Short mmCIF file of N, CA and C in Angstrom, two decimals:
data_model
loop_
_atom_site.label_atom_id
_atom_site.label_comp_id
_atom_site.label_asym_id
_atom_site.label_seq_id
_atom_site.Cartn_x
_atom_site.Cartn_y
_atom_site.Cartn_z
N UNK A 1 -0.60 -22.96 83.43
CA UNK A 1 0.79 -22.84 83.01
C UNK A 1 1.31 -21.47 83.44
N UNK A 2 2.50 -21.46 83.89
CA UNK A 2 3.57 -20.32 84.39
C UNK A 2 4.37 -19.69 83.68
N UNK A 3 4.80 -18.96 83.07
CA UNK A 3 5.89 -18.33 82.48
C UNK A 3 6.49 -17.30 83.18
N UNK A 4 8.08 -17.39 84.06
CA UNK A 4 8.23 -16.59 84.92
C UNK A 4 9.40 -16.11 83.78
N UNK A 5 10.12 -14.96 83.93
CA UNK A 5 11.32 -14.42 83.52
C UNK A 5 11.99 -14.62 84.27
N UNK A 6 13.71 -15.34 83.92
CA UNK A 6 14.57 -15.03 84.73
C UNK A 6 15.69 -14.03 84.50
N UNK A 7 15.59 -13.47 86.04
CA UNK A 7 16.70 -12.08 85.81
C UNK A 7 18.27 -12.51 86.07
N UNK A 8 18.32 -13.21 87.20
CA UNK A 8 19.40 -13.83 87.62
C UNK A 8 19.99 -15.04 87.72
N UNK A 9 20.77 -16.09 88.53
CA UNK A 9 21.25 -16.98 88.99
C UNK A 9 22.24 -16.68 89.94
N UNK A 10 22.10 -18.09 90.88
CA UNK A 10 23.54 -18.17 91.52
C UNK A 10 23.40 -19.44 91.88
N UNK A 11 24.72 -19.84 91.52
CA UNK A 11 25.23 -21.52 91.02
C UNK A 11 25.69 -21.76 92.46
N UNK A 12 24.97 -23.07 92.93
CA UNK A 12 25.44 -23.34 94.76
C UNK A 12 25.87 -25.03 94.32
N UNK A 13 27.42 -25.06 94.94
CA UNK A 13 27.71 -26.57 95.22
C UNK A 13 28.34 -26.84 96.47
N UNK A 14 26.96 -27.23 97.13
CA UNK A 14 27.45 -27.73 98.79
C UNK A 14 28.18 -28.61 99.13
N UNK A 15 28.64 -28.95 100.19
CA UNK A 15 29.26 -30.09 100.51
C UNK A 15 28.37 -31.04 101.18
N UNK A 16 28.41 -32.33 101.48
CA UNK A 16 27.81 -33.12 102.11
C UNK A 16 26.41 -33.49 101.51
N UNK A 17 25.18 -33.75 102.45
CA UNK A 17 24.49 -34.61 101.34
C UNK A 17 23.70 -33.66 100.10
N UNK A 18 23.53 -32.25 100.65
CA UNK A 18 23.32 -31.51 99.43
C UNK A 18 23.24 -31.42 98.01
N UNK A 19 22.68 -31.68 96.87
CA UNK A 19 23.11 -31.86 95.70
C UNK A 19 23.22 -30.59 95.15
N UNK A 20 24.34 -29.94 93.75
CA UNK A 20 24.48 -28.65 93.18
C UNK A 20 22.86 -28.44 92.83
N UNK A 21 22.58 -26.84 92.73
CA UNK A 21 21.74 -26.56 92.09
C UNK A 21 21.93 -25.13 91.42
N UNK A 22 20.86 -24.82 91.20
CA UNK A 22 20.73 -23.71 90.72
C UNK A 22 19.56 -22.71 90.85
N UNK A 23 19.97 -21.36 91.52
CA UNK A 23 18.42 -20.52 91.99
C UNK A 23 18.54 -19.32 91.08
N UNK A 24 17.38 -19.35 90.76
CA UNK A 24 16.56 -18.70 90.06
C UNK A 24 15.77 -17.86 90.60
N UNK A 25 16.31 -16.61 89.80
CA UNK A 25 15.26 -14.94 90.86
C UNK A 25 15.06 -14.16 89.77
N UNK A 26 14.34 -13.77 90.08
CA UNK A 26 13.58 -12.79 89.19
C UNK A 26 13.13 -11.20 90.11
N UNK A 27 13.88 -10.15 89.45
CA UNK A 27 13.98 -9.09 90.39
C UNK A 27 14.61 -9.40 91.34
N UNK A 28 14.29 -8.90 92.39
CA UNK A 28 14.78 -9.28 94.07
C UNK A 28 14.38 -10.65 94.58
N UNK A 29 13.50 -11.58 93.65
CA UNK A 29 12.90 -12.27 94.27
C UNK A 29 12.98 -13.68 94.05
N UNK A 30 13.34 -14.56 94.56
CA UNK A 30 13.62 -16.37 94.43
C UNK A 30 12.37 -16.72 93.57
N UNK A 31 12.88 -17.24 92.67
CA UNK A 31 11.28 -18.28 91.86
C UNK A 31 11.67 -19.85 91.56
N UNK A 32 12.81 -19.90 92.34
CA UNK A 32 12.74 -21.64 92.07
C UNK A 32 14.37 -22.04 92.00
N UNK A 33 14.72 -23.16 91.62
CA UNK A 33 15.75 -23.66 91.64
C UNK A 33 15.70 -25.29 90.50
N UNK A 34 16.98 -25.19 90.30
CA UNK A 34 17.43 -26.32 89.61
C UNK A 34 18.13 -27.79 90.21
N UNK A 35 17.94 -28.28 90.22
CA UNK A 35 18.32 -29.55 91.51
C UNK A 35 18.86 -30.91 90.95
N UNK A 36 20.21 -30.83 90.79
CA UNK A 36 20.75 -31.92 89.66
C UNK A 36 21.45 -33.18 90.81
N UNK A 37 20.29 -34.36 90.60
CA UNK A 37 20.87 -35.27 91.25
C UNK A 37 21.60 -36.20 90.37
N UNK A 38 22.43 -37.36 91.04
CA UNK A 38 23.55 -38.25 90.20
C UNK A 38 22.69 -39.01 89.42
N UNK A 39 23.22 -38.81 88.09
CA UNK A 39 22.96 -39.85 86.69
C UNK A 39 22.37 -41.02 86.82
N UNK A 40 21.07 -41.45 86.63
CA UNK A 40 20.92 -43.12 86.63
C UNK A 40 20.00 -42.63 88.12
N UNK A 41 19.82 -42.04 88.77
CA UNK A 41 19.11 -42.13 90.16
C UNK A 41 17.48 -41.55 89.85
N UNK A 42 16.80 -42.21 89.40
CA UNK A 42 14.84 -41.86 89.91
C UNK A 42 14.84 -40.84 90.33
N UNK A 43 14.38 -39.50 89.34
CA UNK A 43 14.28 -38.21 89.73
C UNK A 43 13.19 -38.03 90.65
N UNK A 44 12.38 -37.63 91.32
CA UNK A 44 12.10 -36.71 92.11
C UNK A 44 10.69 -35.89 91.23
N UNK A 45 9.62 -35.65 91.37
CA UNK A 45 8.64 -35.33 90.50
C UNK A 45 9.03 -33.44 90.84
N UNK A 46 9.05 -32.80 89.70
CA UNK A 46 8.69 -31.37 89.99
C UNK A 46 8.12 -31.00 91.35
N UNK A 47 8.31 -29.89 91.96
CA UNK A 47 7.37 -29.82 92.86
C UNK A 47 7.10 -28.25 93.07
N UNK A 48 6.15 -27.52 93.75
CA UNK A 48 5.88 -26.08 93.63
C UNK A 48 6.15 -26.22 95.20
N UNK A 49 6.86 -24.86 95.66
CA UNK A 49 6.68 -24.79 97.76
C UNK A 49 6.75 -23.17 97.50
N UNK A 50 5.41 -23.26 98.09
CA UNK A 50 4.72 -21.82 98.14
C UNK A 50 4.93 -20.97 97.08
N UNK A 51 5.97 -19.86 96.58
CA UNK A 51 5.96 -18.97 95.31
C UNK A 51 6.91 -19.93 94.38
N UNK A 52 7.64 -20.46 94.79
CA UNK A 52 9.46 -21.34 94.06
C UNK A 52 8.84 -22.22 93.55
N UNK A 53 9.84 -23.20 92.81
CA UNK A 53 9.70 -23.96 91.69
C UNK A 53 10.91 -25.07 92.03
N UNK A 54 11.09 -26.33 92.25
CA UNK A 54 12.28 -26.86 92.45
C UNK A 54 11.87 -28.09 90.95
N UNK A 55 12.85 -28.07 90.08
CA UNK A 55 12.79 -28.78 88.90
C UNK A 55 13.92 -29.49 88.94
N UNK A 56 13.94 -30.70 88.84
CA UNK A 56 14.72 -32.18 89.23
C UNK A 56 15.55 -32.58 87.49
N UNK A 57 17.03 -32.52 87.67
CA UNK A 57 17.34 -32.98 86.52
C UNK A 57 18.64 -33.83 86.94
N UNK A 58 18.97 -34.76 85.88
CA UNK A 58 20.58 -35.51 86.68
C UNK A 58 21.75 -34.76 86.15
N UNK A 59 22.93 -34.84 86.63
CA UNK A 59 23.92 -34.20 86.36
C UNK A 59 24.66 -33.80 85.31
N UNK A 60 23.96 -34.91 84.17
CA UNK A 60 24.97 -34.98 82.93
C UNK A 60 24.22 -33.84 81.88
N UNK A 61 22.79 -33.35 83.01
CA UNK A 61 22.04 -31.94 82.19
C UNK A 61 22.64 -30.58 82.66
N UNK A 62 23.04 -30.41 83.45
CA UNK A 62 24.38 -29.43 84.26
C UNK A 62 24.99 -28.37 83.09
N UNK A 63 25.57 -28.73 82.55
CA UNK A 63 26.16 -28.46 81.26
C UNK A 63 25.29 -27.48 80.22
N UNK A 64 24.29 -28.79 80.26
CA UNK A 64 23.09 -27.67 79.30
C UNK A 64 22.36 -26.31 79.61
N UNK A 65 22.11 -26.59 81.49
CA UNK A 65 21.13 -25.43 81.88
C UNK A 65 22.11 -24.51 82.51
N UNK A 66 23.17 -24.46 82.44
CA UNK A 66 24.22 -23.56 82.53
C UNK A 66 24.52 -22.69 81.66
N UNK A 67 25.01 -23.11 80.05
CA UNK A 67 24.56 -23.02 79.07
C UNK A 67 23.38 -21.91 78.67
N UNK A 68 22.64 -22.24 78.72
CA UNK A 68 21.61 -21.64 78.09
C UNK A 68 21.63 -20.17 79.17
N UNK A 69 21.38 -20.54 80.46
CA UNK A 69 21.82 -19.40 81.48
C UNK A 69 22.55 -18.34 81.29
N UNK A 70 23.77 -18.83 80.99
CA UNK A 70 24.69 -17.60 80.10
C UNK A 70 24.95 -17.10 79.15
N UNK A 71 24.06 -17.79 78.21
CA UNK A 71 24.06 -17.09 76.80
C UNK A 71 22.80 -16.97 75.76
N UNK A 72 21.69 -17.53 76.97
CA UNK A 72 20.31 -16.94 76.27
C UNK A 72 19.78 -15.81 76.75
N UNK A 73 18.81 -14.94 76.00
CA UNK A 73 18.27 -13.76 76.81
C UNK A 73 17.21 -13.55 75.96
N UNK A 74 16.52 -13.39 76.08
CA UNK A 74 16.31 -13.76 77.56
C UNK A 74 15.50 -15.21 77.76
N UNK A 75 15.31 -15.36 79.45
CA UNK A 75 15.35 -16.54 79.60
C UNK A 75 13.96 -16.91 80.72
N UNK A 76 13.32 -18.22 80.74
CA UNK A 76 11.90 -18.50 81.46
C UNK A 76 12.05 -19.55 82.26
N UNK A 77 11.34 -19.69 82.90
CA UNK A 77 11.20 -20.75 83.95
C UNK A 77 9.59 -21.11 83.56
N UNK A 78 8.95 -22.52 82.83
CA UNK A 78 8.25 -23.13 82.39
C UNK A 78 7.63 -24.08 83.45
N UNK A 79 6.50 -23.27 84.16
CA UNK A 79 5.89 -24.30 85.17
C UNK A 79 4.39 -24.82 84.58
N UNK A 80 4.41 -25.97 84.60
CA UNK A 80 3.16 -26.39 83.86
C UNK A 80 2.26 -27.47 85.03
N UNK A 81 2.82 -28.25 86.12
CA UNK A 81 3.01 -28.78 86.64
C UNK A 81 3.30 -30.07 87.46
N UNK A 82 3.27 -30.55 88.56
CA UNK A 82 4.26 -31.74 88.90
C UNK A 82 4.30 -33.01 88.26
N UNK A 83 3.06 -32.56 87.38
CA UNK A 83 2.93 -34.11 86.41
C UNK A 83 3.31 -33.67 84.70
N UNK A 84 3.52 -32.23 84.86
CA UNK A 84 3.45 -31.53 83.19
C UNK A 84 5.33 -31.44 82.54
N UNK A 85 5.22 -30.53 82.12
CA UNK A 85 6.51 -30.26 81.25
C UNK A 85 7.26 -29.04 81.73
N UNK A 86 8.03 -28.92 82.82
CA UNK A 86 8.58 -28.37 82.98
C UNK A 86 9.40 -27.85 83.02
N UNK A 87 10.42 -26.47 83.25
CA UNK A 87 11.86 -26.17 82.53
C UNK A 87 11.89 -25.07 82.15
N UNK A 88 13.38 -24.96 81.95
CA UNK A 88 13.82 -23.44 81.46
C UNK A 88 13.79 -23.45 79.72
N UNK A 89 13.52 -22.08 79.77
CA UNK A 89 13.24 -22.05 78.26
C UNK A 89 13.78 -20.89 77.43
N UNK A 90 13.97 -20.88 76.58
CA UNK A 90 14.56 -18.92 75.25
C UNK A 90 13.00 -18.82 74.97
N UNK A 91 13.10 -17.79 73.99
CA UNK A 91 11.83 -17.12 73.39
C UNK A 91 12.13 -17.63 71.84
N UNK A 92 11.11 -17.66 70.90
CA UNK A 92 11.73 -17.82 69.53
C UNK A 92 12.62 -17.27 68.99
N UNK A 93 13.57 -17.95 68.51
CA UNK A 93 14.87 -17.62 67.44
C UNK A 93 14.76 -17.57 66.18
N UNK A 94 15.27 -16.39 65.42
CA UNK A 94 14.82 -16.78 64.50
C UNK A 94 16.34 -17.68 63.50
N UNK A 95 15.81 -18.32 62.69
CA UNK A 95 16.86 -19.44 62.18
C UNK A 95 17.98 -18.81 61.53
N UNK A 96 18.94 -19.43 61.27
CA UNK A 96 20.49 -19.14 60.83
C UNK A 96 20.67 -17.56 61.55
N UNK A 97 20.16 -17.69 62.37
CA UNK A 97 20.83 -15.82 63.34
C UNK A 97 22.44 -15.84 63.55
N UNK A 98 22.97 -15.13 63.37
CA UNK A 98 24.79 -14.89 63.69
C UNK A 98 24.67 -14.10 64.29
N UNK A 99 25.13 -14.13 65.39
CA UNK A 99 25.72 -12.98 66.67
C UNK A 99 26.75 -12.29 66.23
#
């Protein structure tokens, strides 16, 4: 199992057959991406390519890992692998917290 920190993002929506995603860096350095294909379509198993992480979700999760992106901190990238539980993650909260 992996536990990377993430430092950054930058939200990419291409045109053509491309689907939106989302990359994930840590320091100077790429550790993976978020890869939201259309609703109802047979995801795609996790997969590792060389240091990165590409984690397969459908669109109507968009919302959520955006979300959490901008208003958790801090924040992980959960590699367990292509057959495990993978995903972004917070650290423990503790309950009824008010900002």
């Amino acid at each position: 199992m992996k536990l990377i920190k993430i430092d950054k993002y930058t939200v990419m929506y291409s045109s053509n057959k491309f689907y939106p995603r989302i990359w994930l860096k840590k320091g100077k350095k790429w550790i993976g991406q978020l890869i939201f294909k259309p609703n109802g379509v047979k995801l795609p198993k996790d997969r590792k390519s060389g240091d990165s992480f590409n984690l397969y979700y459908h669109m109507e999760e968009y919302p959520n890992a955006i979300d959490l992106l901008r208003n958790e901190k801090p924040m992980y990238l959960l590699w367990v692998g292509s057959s495990g539980e993978n995903g972004i993650k917070t650290t423990d909260e503790i309950v009824g917290k008010k900002d």
